[in-house]
Coordinates of C-alpha atoms and ligand atoms in Angstrom, one line a residue:
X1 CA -3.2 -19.9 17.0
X2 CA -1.3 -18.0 19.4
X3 CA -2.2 -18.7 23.3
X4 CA -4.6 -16.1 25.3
X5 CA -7.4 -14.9 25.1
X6 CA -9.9 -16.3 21.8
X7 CA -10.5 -12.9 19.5
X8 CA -14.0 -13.1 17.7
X9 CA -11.9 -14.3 14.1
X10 CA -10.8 -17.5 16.2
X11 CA -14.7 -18.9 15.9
X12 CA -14.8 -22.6 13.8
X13 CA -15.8 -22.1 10.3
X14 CA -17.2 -25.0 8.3
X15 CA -14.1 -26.4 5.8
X16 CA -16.4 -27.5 3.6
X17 CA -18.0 -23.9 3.4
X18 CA -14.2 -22.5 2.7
X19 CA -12.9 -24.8 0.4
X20 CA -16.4 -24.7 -1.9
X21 CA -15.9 -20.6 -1.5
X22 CA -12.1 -20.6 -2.9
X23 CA -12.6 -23.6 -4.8
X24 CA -13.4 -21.7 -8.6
X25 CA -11.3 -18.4 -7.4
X26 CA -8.6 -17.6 -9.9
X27 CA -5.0 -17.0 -8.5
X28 CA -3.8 -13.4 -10.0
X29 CA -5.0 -9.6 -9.0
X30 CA -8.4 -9.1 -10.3
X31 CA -7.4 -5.4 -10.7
X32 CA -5.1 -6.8 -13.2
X33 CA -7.9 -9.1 -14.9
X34 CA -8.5 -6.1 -17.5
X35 CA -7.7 -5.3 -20.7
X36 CA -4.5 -2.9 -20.4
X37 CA -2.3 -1.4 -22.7
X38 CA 1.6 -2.0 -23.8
X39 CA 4.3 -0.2 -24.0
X40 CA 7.7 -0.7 -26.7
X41 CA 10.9 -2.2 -25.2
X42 CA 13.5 0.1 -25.2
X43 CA 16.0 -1.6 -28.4
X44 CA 18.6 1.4 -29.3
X45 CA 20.4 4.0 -26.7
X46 CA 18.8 6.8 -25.7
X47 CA 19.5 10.1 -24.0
X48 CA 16.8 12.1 -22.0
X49 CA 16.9 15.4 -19.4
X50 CA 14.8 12.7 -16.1
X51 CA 14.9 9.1 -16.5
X52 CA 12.4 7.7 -13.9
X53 CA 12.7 4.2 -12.7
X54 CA 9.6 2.2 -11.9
X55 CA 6.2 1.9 -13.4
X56 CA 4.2 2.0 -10.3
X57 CA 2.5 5.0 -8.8
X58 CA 5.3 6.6 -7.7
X59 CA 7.4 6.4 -11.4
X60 CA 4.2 7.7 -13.0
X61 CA 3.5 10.8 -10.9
X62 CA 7.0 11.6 -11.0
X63 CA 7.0 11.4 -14.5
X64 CA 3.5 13.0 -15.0
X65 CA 4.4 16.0 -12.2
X66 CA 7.8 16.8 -14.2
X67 CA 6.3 16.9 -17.7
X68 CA 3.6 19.6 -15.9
X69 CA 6.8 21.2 -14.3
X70 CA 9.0 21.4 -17.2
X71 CA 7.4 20.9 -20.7
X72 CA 10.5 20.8 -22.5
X73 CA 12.2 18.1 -20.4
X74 CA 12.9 15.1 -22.3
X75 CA 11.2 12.4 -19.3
X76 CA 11.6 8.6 -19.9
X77 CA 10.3 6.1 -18.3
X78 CA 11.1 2.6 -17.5
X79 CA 9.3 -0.5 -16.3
X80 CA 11.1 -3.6 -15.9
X81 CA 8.0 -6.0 -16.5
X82 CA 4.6 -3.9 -17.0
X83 CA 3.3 -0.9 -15.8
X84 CA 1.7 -1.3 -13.0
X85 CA 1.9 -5.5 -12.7
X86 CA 3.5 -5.2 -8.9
X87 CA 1.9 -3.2 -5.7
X88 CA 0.2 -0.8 -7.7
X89 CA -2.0 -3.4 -9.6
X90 CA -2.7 -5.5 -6.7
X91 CA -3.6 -3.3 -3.8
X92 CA -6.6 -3.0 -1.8
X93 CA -7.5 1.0 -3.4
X94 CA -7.7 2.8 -0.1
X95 CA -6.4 6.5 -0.7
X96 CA -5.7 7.6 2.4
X97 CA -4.2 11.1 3.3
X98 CA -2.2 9.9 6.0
X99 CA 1.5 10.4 4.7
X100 CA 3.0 8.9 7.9
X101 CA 1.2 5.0 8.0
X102 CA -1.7 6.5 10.3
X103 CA -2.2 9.4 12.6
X104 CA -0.4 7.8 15.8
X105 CA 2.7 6.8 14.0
X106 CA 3.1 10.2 12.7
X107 CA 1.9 11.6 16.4
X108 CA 4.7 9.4 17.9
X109 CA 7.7 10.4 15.5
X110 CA 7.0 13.5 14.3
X111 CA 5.4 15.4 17.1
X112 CA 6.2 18.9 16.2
X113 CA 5.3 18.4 12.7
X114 CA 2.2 16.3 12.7
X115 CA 0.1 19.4 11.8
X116 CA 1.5 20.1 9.0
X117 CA 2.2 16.5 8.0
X118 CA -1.6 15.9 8.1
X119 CA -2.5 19.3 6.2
X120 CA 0.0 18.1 3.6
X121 CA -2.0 14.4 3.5
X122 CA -4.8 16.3 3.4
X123 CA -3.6 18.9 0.5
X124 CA -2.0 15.6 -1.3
X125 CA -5.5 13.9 -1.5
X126 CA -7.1 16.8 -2.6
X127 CA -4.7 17.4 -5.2
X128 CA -5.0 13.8 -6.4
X129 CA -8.5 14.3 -7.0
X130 CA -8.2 17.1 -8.9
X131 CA -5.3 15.7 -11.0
X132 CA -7.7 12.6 -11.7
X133 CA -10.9 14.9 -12.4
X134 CA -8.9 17.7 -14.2
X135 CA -6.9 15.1 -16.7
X136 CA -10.4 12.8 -17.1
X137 CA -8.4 9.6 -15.5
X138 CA -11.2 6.8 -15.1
X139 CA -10.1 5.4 -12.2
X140 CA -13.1 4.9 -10.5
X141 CA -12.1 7.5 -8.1
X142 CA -14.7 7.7 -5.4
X143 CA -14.5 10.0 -1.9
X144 CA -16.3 7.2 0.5
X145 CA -14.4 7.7 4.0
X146 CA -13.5 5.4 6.2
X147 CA -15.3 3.3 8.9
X148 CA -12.9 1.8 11.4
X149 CA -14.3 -1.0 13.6
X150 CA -13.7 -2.5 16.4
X151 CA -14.4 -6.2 16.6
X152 CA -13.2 -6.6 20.0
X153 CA -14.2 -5.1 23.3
X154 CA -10.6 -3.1 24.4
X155 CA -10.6 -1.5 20.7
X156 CA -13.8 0.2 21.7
X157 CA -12.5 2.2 24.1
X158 CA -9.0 2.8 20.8
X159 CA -11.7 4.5 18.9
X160 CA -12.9 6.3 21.5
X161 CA -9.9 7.8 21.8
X162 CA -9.2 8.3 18.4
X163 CA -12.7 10.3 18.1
X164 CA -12.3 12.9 21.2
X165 CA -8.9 13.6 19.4
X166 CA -10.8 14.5 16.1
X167 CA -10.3 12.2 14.3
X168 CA -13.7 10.7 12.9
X169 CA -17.2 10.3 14.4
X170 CA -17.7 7.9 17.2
X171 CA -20.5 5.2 16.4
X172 CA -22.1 2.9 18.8
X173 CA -22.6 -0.7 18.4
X174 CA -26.2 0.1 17.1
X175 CA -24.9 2.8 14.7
X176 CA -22.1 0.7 13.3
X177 CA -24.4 -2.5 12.3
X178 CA -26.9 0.3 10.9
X179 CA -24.0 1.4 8.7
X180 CA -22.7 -2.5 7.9
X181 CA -24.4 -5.6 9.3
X182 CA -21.7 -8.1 10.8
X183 CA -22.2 -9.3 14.0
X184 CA -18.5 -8.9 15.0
X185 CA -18.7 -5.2 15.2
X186 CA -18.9 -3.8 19.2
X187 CA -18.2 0.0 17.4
X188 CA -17.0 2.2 14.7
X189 CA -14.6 5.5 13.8
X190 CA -16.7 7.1 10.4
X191 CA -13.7 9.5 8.9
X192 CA -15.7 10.9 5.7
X193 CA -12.6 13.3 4.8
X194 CA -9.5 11.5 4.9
X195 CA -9.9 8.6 2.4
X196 CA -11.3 7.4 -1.0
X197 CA -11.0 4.4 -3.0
X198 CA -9.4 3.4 -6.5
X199 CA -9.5 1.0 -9.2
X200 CA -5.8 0.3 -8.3
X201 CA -4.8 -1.1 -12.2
X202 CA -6.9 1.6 -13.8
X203 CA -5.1 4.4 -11.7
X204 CA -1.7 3.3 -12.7
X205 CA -2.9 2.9 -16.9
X206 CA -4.5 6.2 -16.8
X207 CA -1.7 7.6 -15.1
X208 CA 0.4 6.1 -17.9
X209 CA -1.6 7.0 -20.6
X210 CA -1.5 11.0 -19.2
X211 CA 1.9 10.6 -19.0
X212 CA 2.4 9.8 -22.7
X213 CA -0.6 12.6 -23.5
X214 CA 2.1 14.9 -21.8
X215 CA 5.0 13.8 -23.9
X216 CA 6.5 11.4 -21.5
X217 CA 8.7 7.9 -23.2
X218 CA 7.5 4.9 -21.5
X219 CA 9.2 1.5 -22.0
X220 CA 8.3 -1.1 -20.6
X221 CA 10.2 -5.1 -20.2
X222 CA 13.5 -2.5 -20.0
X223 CA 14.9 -3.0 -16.3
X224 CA 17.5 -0.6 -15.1
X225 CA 20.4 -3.3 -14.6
X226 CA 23.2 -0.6 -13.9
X227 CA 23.5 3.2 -12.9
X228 CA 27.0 4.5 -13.5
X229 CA 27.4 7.9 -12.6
X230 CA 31.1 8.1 -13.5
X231 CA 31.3 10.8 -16.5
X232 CA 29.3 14.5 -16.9
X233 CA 26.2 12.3 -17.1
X234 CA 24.0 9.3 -15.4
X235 CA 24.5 6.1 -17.5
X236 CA 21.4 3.5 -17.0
X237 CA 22.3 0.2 -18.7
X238 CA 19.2 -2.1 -19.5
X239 CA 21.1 -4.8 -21.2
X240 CA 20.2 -4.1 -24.6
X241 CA 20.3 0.1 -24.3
X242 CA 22.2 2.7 -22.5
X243 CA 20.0 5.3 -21.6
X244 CA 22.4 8.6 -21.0
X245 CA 20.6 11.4 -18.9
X246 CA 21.4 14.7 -16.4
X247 CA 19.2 13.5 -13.9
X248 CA 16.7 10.1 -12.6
X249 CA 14.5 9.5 -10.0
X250 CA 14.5 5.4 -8.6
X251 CA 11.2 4.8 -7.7
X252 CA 11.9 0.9 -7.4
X253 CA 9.8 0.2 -4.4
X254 CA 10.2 -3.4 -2.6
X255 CA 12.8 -4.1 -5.5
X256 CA 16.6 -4.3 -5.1
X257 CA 17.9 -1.1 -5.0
X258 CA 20.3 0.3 -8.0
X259 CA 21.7 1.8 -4.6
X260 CA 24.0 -0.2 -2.5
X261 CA 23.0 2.3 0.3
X262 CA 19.2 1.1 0.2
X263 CA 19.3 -2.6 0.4
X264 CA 18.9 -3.1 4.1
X265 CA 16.4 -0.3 4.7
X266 CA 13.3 -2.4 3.3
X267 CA 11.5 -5.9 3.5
X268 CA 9.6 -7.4 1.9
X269 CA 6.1 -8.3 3.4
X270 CA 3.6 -10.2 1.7
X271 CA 0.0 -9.2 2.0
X272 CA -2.9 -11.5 0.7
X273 CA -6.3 -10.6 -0.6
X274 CA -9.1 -12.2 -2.3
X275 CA -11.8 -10.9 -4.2
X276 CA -15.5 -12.1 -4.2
X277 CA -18.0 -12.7 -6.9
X278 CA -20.4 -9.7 -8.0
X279 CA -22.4 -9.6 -4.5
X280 CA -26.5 -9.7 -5.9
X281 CA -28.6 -7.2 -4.7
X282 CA -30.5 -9.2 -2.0
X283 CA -27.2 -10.0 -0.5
X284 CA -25.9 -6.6 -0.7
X285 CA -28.9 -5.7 1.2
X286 CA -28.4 -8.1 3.6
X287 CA -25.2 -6.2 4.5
X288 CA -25.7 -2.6 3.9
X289 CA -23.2 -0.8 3.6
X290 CA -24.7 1.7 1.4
X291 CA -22.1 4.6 2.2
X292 CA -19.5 2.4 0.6
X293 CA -16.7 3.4 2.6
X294 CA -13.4 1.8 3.1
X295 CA -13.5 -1.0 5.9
X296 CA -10.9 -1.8 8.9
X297 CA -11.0 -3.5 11.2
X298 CA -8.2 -2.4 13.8
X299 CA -6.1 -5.3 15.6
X300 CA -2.4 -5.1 15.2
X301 CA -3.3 -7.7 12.7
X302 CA -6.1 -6.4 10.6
X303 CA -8.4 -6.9 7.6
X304 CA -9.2 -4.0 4.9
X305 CA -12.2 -4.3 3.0
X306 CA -14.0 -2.9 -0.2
X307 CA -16.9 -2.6 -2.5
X308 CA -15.5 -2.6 -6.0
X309 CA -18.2 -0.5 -8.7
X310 CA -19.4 -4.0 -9.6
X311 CA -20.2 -4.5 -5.9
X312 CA -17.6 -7.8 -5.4
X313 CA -16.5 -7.6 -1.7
X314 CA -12.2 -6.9 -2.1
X315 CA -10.9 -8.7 1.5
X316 CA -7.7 -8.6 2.6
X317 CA -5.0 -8.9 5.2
X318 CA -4.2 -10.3 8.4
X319 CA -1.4 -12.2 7.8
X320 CA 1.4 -10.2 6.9
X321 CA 3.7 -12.8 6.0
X322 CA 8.0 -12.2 5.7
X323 CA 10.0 -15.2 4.2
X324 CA 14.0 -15.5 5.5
X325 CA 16.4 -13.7 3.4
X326 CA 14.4 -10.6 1.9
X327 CA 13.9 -12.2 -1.3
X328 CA 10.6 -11.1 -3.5
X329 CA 9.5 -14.1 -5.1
X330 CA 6.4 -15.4 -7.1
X331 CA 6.4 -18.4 -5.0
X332 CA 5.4 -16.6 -2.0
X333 CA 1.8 -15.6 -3.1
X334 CA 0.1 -18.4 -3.7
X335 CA -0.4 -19.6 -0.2
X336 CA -3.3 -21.9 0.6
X337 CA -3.0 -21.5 4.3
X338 CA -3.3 -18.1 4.2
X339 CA -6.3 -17.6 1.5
X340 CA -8.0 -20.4 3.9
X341 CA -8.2 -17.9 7.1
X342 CA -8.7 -15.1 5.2
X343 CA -12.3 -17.0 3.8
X344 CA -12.9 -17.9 7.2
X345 CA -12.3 -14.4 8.4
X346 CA -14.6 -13.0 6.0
X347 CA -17.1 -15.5 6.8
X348 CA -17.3 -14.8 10.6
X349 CA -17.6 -11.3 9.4
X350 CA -20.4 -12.0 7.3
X351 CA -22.4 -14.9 8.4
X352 CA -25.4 -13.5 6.0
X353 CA -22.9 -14.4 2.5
X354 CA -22.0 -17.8 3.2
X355 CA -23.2 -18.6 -0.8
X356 CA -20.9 -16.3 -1.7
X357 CA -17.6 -17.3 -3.6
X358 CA -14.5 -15.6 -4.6
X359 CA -13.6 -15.4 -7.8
X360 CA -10.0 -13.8 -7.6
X361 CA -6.8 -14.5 -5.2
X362 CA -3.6 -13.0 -4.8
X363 CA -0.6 -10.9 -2.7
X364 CA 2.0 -8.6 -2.8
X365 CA 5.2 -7.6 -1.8
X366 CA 4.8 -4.7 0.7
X367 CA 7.6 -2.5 0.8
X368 CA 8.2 -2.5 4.6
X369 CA 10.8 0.0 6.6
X370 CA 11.2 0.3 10.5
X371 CA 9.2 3.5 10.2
X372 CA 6.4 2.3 8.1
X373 CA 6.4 5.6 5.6
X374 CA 8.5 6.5 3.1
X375 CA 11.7 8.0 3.2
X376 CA 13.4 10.0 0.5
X377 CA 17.3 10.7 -0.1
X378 CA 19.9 12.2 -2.9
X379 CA 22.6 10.1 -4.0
X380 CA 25.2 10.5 -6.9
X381 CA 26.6 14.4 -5.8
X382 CA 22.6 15.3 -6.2
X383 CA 21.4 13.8 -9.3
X384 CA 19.1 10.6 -8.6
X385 CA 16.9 11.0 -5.6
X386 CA 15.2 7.4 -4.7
X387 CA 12.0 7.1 -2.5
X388 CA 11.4 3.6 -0.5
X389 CA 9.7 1.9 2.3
X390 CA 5.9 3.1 1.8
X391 CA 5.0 0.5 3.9
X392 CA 1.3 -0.6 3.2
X393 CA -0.1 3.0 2.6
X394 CA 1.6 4.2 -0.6
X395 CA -1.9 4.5 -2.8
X396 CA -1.7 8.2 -1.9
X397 CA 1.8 8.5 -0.3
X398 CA 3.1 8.2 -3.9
X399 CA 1.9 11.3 -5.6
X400 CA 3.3 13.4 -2.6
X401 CA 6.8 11.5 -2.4
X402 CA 6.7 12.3 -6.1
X403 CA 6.6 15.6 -5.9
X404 CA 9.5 15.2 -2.8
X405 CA 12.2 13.6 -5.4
X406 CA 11.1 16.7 -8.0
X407 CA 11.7 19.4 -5.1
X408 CA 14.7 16.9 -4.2
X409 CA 16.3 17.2 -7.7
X410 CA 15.5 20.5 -8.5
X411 CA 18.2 21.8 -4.9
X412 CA 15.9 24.5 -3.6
X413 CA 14.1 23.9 -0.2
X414 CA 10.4 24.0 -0.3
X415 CA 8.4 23.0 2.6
X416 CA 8.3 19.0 1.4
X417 CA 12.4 19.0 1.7
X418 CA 12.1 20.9 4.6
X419 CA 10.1 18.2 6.7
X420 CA 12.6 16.6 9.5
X421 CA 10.2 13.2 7.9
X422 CA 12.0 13.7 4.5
X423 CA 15.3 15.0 5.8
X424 CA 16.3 11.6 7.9
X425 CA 16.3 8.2 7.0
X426 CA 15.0 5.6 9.3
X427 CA 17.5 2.9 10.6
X428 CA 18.3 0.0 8.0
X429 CA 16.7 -3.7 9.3
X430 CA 19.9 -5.9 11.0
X431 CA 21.0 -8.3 7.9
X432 CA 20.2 -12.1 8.2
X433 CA 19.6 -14.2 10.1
X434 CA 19.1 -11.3 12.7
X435 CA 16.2 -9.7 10.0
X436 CA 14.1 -12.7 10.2
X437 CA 14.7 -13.8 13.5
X438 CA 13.6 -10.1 14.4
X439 CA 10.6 -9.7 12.1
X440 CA 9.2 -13.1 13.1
X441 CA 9.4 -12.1 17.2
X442 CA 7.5 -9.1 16.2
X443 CA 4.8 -10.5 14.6
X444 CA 4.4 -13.5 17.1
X445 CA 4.5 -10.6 19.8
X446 CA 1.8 -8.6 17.6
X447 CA -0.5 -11.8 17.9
X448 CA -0.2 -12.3 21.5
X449 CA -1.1 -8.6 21.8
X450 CA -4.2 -9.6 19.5
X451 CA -5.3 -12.2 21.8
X452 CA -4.7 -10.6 25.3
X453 CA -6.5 -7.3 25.2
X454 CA -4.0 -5.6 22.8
X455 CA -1.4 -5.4 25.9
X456 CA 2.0 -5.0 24.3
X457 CA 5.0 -7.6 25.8
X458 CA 8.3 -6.3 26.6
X459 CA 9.7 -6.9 23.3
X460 CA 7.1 -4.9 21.7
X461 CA 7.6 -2.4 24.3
X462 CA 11.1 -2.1 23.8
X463 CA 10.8 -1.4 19.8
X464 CA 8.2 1.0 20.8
X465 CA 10.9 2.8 22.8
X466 CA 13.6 2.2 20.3
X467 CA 11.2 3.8 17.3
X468 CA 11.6 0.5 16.1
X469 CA 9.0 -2.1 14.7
X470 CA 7.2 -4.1 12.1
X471 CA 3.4 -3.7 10.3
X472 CA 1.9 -4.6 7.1
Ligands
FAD501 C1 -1.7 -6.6 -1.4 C2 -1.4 -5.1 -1.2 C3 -2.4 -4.3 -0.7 C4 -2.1 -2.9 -0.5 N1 -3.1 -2.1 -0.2 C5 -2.9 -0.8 -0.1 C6 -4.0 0.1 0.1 O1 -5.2 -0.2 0.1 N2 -3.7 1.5 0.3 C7 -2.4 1.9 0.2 O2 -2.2 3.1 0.3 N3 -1.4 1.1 -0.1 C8 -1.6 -0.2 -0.2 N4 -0.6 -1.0 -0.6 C9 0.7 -0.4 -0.8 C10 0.8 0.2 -2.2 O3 0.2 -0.6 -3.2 C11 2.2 0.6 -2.6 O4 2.8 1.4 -1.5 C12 2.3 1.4 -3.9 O5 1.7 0.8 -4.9 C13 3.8 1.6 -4.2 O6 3.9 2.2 -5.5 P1 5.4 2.1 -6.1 O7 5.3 2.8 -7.4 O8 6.4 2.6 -5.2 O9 5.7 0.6 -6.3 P2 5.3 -0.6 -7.4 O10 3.9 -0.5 -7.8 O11 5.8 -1.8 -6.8 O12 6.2 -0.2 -8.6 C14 7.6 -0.3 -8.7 C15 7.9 -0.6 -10.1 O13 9.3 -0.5 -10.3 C16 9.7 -1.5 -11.2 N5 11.1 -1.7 -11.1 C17 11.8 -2.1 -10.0 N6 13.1 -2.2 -10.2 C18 13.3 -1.8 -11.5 C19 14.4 -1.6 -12.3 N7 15.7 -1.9 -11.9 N8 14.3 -1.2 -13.6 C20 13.0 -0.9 -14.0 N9 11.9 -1.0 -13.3 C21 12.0 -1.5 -12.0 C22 8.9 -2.7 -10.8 O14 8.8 -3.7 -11.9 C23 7.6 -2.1 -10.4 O15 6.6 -2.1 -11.5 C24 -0.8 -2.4 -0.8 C25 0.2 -3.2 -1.3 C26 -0.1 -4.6 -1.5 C27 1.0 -5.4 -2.0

């Protein structure tokens, strides 16, 4: 890897042990690996009061908030493939109040409004949990926390840091192995407030069927090709329909834009996880790990980590991987390398599983921005707001940027539209080749950093300074 200093995930692993381990695993989310239900295509034209673009977590709590807002709106929905088949079905299920990718991101741009930012996070996750409890959504909803950890000896001193600013409880190498057994782990940050975890698919089919209990039209395999806002009213065109409406919302994520005015102000990052088998209970007990919270581990390049409710072991990124020319493309997920180091990883995290295997591999596209948190805007003299670039902490983001193109649409300031975080857009990405040739410094720079205390270079400096930057 990159020269420096060795970091503790640089240790030899046996091959044999990784390929035996990956050898049976299935490529595909194992979110997705359920029973789920369908939606019609949309044959005939239609006309509604809100179209909303995207079935992902975004689309559906937009839908589901304005069918709460407004009974008597006519909402449809539209899904180019399936609801919920891209980020939504395939992430790692940390709900995490941060609406701003993390507390020091939001410090650093948003320092007069951090406090209300985070009481908003804090409000959003709240809400979500009562929106799950209150509509009986089985999404395996549970309020774990989060345990940060530091695997190497400067990010001891990170969490430190982090905990005399409030922002979890401090635990020593003694108490972090009592909470989890991996010898990598010098210390830990135990947050029990701020985050819970998902069934990511199950969220995004319960949110749909909710939707449809509240009256909203979904269609799915009907992709918004066209948005013509030439007459009284928005024209989508699907190819086989036109659906004619007074108002839409484009919650599209890492997708082209319908926008011409989006295109360069996301990436798309791929992010690769794999799933273990059901762990038994003698080697759940050899790990722990009985809180069940949400794992980090917190180098510039990082690995999140789960219990699912059937106790498999969800493990996943590190490499955070951008391909020349912005493209999303199947092609990208299925990347032996990648699935190889991640094994390894998990195995120097946990000597004690090594007869473990993983029965599920896959990625996603991560909907990157230079400020790594969503940003909102109006377009078409007010009537389609869009929301973009949720970086990799949308789980939770979405329902509150939901609610942000609803307050958006509906012209009247409320402390969401007010936020200086919804009012600006971030700067676009330089197009190619300058977009790769960028991205790739950056992540070469973020490795180096990894392997030499976490001491930034100039060039990571200078995006620092510029409010610039790159993360999965
Ligand atoms: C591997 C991975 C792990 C992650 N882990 C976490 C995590 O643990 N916690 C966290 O907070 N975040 C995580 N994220 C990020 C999180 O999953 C996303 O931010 C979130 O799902 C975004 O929701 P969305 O609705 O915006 O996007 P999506 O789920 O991508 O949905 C967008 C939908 O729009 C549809 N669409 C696009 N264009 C059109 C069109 N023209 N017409 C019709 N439909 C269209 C697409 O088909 C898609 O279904 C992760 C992401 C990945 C990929």
């Amino acid at each position: 890897m990159s020269a420096g200093v060795e970091t503790v995930f640089d240790a030899g692993v046996d091959p044999g042990l990784i390929e035996r381990s990956l050898g049976t695993s299935t490529f595909g989310s194992m979110w997705l690996d359920i029973p789920r239900p369908d939606y019609p295509p949309l044959t005939g034209s239609v006309t509604g009061d809100l179209v909303v673009v995207g079935g992902g977590y975004a689309g559906l709590w937009t839908a589901l908030h304005a069918a709460q807002r407004n009974p008597d709106r006519r909402i449809i929905l539209i899904e180019a493939n399936r609801i919920g088949w891209a980020a939504s079905g395939r992430n790692g299920g940390f709900v995490d109040a941060s609406l701003t990718h993390g507390a020091e991101n939001g410090k650093t741009r948003w320092p007069k409004e951090i406090e209300t930012l985070d009481a908003m996070g804090i409000e959003n996750l709240d809400g979500m949990q009562a929106d799950i409890e209150q509509l009986g959504l089985d999404a395996e909803w549970q309020r774990t926390g989060m345990l940060s950890v530091a695997t190497e000896p400067h990010q001891v001193q990170w969490l430190a840091d982090a905990a005399a600013l409030g922002e979890g409880r401090l635990l020593d190498l003694q108490e972090v192995r009592d909470e989890v057994r991996s010898p990598t782990y010098l210390a830990g940050l135990l947050n029990t407030e701020t985050t819970a975890i998902v069934h990511p698919a199950k969220l995004a089919f319960e949110l749909a069927r909710a939707c449809q209990e509240a009256g909203v039209h979904i269609y799915e395999h009907a992709e918004a090709k066209r948005l013509d806002s030439g007459g009284a009213a928005l024209r989508i065109d699907t190819g086989e329909a036109i659906i004619t409406c007074r108002q839409a919302v484009l919650a599209t994520n890492v997708f082209g834009s319908l926008l011409r005015r989006n295109r360069l102000h996301t990436v798309p990052v791929y992010d690769y996880v794999l799933a273990t088998e059901p762990l038994t209970d003698a080697q759940l007990d050899s790990i722990g790990w009985r809180g069940r919270q949400g794992i980090g581990d917190c180098a510039n390049q990082f690995h999140y980590y789960r219990l699912t409710m059937d106790n498999r072991i969800v493990w996943g990124g590190y490499d955070a991987v951008y391909h020349f020319g912005r493209k999303v493309n199947a092609a990208y997920e299925d990347r032996p390398s990648t699935y190889r180091r991640l094994a390894a990883h998990f195995f120097i995290t946990f000597p004690q599983l090594e007869d473990v295997n993983f029965s599920h591999r896959w990625a996603g596209a991560i909907d990157t921005n230079t400020r790594f948190c969503a940003h909102w805007g109006l377009a078409r003299d007010g009537r389609v707001a869009y929301v973009n670039g949720f970086t990799g902490l949308g789980v939770g983001a979405a329902r509150f940027a939901a609610d942000v193109c609803l307050d958006l649409l509906e012209g009247k300031p409320t402390p969401r539209t007010e936020l200086e975080m919804v009012r600006k857009r971030p700067l676009p990405f330089p197009p190619e080749p300058l977009a790769s040739v960028g991205i790739q410094a950056t992540r070469w720079s973020l490795d180096r950093a990894d392997h030499s205390a976490g001491r930034r270079n100039l060039f990571l400096r200078t995006l620092d300074a510029a409010g610039l930057g790159f993360d999965s």
